Coordinates of C-alpha atoms and ligand atoms in Angstrom, one line a residue:
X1 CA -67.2 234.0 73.9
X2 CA -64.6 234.6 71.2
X3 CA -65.3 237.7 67.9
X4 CA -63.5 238.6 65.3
X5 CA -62.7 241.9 64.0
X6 CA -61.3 241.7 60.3
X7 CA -59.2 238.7 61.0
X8 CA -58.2 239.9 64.2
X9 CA -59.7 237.1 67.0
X10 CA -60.5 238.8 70.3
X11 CA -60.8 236.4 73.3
X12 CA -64.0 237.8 74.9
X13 CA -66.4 240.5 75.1
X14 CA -65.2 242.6 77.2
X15 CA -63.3 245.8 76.2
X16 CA -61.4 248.7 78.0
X17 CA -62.3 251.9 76.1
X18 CA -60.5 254.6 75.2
X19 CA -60.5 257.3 77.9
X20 CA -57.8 260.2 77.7
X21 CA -55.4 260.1 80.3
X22 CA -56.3 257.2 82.0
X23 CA -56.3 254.7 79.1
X24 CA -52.0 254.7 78.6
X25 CA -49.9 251.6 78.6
X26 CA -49.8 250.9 82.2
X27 CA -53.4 250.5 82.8
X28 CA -54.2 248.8 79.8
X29 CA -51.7 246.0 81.0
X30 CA -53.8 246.7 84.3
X31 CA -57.2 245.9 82.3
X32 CA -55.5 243.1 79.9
X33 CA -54.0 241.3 82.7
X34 CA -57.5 241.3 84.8
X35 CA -59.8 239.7 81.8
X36 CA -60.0 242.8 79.1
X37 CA -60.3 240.6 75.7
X38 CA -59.1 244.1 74.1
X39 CA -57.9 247.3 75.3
X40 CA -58.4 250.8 73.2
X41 CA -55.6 253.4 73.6
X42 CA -56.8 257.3 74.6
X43 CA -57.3 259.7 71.8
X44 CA -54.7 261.0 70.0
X45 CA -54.9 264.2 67.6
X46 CA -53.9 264.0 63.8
X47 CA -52.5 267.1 63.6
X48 CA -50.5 266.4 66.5
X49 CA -48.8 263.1 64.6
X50 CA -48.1 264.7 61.2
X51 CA -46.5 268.0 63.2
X52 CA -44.2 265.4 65.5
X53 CA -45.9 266.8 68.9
X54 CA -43.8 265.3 71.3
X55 CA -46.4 265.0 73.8
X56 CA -48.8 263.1 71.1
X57 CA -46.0 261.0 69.9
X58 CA -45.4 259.8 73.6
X59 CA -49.0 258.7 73.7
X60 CA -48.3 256.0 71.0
X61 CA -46.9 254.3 73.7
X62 CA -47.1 250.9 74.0
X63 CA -46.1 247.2 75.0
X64 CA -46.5 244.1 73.3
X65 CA -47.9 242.4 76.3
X66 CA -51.2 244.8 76.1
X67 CA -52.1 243.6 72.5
X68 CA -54.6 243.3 71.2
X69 CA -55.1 246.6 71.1
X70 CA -56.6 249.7 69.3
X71 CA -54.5 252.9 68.8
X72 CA -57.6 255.7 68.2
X73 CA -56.5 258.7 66.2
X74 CA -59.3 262.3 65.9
X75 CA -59.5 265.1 63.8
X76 CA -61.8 266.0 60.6
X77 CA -59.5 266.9 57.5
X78 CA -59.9 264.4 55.5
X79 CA -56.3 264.5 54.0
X80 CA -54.8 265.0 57.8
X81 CA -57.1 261.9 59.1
X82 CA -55.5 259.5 56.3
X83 CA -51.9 260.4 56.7
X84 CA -52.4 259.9 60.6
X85 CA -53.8 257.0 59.8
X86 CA -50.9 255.5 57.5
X87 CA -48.7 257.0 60.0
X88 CA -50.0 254.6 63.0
X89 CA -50.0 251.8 60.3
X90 CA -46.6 252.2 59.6
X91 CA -45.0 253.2 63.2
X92 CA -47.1 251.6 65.7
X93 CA -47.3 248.2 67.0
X94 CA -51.6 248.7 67.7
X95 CA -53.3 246.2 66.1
X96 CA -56.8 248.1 64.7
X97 CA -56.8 251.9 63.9
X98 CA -60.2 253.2 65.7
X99 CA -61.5 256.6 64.3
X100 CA -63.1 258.9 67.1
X101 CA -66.7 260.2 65.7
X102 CA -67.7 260.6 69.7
X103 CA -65.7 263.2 71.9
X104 CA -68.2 265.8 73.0
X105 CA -65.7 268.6 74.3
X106 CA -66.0 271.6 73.1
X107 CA -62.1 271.7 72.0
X108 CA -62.4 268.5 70.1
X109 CA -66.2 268.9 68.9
X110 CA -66.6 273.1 68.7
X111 CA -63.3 273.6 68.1
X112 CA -61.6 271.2 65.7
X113 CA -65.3 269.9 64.6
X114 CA -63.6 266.5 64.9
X115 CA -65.3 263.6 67.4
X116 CA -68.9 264.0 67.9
X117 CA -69.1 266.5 65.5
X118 CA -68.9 264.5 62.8
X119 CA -71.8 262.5 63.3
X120 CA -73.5 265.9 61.4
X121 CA -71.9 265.0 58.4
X122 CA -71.8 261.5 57.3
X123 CA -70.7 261.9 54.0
X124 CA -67.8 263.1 55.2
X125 CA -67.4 260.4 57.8
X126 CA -68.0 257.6 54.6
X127 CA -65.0 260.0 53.1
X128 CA -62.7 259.9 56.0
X129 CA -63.6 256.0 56.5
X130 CA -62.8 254.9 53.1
X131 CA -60.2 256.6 52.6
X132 CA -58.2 255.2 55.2
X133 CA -59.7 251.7 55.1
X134 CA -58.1 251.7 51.2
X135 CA -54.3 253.6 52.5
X136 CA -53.8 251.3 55.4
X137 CA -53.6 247.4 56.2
X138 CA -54.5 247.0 59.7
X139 CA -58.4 247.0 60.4
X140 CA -60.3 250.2 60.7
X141 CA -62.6 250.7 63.6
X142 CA -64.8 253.7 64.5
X143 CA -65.9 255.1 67.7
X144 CA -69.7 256.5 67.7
X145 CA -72.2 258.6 69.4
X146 CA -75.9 258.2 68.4
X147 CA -76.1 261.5 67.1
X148 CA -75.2 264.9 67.5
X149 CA -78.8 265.7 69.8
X150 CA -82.1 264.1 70.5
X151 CA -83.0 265.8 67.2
X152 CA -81.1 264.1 65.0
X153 CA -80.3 260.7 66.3
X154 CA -78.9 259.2 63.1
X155 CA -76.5 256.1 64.2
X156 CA -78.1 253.9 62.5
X157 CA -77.3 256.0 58.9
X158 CA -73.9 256.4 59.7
X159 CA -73.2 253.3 60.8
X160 CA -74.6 251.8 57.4
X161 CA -72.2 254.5 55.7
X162 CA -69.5 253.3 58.1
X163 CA -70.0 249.8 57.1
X164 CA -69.6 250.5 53.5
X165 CA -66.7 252.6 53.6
X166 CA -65.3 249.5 55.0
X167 CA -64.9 249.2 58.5
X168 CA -64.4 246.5 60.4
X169 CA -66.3 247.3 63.7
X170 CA -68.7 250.1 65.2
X171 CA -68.4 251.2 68.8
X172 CA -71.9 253.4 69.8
X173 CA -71.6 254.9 73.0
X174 CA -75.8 255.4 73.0
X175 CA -75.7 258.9 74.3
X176 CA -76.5 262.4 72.2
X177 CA -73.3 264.4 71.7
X178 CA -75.8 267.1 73.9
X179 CA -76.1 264.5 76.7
X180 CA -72.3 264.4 77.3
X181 CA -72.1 261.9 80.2
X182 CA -75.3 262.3 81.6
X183 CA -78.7 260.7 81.6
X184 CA -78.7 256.6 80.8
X185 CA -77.5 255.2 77.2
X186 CA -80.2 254.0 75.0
X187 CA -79.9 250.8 74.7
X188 CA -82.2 250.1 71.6
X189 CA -79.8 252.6 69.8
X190 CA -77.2 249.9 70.2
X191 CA -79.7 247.3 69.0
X192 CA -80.7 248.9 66.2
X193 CA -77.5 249.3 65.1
X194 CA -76.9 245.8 65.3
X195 CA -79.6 245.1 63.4
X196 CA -78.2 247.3 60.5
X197 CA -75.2 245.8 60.1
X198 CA -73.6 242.8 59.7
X199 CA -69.7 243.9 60.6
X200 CA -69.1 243.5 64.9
X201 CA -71.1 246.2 67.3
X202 CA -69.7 246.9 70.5
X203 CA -71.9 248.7 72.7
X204 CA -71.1 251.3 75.2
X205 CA -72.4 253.1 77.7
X206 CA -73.1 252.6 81.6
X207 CA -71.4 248.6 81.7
X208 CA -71.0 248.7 85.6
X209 CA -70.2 244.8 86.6
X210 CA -71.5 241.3 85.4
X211 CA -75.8 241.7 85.1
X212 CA -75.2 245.4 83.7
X213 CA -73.1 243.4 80.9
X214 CA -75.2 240.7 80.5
X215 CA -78.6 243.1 79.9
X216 CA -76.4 244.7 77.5
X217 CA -75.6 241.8 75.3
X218 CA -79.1 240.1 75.6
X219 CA -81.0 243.7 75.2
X220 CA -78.6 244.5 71.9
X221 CA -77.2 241.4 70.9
X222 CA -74.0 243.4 70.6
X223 CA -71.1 241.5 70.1
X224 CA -69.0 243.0 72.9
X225 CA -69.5 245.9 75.7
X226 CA -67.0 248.4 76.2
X227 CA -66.1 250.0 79.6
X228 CA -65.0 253.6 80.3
X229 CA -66.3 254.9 84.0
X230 CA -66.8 251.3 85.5
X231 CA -62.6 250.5 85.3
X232 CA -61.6 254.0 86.6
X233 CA -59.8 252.3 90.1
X234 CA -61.5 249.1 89.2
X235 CA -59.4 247.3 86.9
X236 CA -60.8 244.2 88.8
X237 CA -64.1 244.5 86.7
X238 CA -63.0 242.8 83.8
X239 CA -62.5 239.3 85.6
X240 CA -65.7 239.8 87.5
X241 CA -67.7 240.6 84.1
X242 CA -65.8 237.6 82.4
X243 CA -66.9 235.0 85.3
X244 CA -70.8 236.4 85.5
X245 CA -70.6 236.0 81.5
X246 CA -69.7 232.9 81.4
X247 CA -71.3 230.9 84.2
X248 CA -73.5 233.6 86.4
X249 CA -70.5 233.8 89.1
X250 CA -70.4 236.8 91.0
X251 CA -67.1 237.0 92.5
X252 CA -65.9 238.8 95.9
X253 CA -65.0 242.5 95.0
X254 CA -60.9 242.7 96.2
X255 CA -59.9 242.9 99.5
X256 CA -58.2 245.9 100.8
X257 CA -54.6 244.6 100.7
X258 CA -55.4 244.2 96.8
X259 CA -56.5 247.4 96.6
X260 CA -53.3 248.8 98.6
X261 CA -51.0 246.6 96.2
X262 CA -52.9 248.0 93.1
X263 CA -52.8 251.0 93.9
X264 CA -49.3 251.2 94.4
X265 CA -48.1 249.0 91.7
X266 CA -49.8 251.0 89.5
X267 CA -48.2 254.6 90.6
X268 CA -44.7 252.8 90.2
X269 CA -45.4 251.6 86.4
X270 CA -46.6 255.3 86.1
X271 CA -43.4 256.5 87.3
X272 CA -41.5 253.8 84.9
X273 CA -43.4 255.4 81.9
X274 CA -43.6 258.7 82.3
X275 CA -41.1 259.5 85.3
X276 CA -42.0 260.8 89.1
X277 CA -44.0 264.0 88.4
X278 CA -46.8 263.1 85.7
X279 CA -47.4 260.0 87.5
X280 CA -48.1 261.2 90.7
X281 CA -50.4 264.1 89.0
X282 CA -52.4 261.1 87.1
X283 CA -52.7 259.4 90.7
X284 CA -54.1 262.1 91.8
X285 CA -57.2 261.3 90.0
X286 CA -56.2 257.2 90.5
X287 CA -55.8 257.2 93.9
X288 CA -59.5 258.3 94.8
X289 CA -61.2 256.1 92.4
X290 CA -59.3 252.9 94.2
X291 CA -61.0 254.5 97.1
X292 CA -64.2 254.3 96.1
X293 CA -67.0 253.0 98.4
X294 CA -64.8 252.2 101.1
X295 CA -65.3 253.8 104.3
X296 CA -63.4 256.5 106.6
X297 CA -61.1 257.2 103.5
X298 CA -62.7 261.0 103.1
X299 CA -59.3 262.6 104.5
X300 CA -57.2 260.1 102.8
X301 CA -59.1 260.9 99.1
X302 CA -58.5 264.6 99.8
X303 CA -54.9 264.3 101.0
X304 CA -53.7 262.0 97.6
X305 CA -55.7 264.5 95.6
X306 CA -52.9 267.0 96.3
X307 CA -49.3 264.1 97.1
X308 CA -46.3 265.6 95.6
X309 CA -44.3 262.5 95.4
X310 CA -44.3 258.8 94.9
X311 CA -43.2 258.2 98.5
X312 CA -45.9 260.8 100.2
X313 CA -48.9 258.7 98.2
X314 CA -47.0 255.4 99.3
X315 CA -46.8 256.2 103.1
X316 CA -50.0 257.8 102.6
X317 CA -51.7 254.5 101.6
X318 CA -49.8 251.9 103.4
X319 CA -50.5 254.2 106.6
X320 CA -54.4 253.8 105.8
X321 CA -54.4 250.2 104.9
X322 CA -52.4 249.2 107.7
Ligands
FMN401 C1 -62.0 260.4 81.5 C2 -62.6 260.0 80.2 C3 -61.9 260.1 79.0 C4 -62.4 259.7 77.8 N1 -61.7 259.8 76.7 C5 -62.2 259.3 75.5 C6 -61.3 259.2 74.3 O1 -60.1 259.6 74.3 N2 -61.9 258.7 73.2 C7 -63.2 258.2 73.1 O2 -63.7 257.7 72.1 N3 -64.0 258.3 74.2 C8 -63.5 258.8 75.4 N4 -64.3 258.8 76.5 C9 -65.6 258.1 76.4 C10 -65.5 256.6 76.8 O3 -64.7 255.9 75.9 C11 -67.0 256.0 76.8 O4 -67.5 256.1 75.5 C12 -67.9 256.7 77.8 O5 -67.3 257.0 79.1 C13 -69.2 255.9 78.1 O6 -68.9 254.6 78.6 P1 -69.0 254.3 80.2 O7 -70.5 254.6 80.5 O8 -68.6 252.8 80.3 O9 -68.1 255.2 80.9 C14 -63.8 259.2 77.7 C15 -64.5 259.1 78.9 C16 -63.9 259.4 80.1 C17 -64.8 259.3 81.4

């Protein structure tokens, strides 16, 4: 169940991708601990490293019992890219340096014509890609879309450009830049990216639980899936996509007690990292996602959507669960 990428050996194929502000330290630990083979750190800006943002430093985050894991860095100046790039090399503990060349927000792909954008212009993204893959020792990943629109669906060019620049892995998240999140990945995008290459495809893009996995990987023959939407309150997935992988098991979703303890447990390693106020503004979103699917918990999703303190979304919770 094992793949390498460069000489890096990841122990499955299943990956927690990069998702700004919900993939920091404490739920990657979340995601490693429940059967993630790799976890990718969020997005963080070039410019933001090389001008010592505090905020984008403190997103660099991280703890040696989350490894293996990818730091991802964005932006599109070639000269800014690279020195962000030598700059993770040099200062972080992340063991792959991921390149984002899929973020469809208009800030990111309008704005700083860095993510998504990109994909319009491979020579640059063979530019970008070499460049780094020569300045910096750890293995260079990078993070795709299949194109920019349905007009020009081009991952399959840039991957091959990818791949010669020197990379060590492609992700494609097998949507358009103009689809956003909507609409179902194209799956044969993945696959014919895999048949282009020869360097590791992981394949993104509506991995839900075990059988959605499993088509993936047959459907592809990707190396590895990647899952954004399907961990948001559900770090749980990863052991239940590990067990159908390997012998078809299809184990019992958590009981509420687990989701209480999670749910919990996870606020207080938020407060650890980032201290009582952000952490209860990032449960916010948390909290609701745990509460997915189960019932009567309408009044209970609104009310943590707006908790002020650690003990209110405690109370709150244990109250419910009681
Ligand atoms: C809240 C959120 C934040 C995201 N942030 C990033 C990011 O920082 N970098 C990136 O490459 N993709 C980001 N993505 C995209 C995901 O990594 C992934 O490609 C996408 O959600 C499709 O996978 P899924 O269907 O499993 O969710 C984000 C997605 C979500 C939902």
């Amino acid at each position: 169940m094992s793949f390498k990428i460069g000489n890096l050996v990841i122990e499955n194929k299943i990956i927690l991708a990069p998702m700004a502000g919900v993939s920091n330290s404490p739920f990657r630990i979340l995601s490693r601990k429940y059967g993630a083979g790799l976890v990718f750190a969020e997005m963080v800006s070039d410019k933001g490293l090389l001008y010592n943002n505090e905020k984008t430093i403190k997103l660099l985050y991280m703890t040696d019992v989350e490894k293996p894991m990818a730091q991802q860095i964005f932006g599109s100046d070639l000269k800014t890219m690279v020195e962000a790039a030598v700059y993770i090399d040099k200062n972080s503990n992340a063991d792959i340096i991921d390149i984002n060349m899929g973020c469809p927000v208009p800030k990111v792909a309008i704005k700083a014509q860095a993510g998504s954008a990109l994909m319009k212009n491979p020579d640059l993204i063979y530019e970008i890609v070499s460049e780094i893959v020569k300045r910096v020792s750890k293995p260079v990943t990078v993070k795709i879309r299949s194109g920019w629109d349905h007009s020009s669906v081009n991952a399959v060019e840039v991957a091959k450009r990818i791949e010669a620049a020197g990379a060590a892995a492609i992700t494609v998240h097998a949507r358009t830049r103009s689809q956003g999140y909507s609409g179902l990945a194209d799956y044969d995008v993945i696959k014919a990216v895999k048949e282009a290459v020869k360097i590791p495809v992981i394949g993104n893009g509506d991995v839900i639980d075990g059988p959605s996995a499993k088509r993936m990987l047959e459907h592809t023959g990707c190396d590895a899936v990647m899952i954004g939407r399907g961990a948001l309150g559900n770090p749980w997935i990863f052991r239940e996509i590990d067990a159908y992988l390997k012998d078809g098991t299809i184990l019992d979703r958590p009981s509420h007690e687990e989701i209480r303890e999670m749910m919990v447990s996870h606020l207080d390693s938020l407060v650890e990292l980032k201290g009582e106020h952000i952490a209860v503004l990032e449960m916010r979103s948390h909290g609701p996602w745990y509460l997915k699917g189960i019932e009567h918990a309408t009044q209970l999703r609104k009310q943590l959507s707006q908790t002020k303190t650690r003990n209110e979304f405690v109370n709150l919770v244990n109250a419910f669960f009681k």
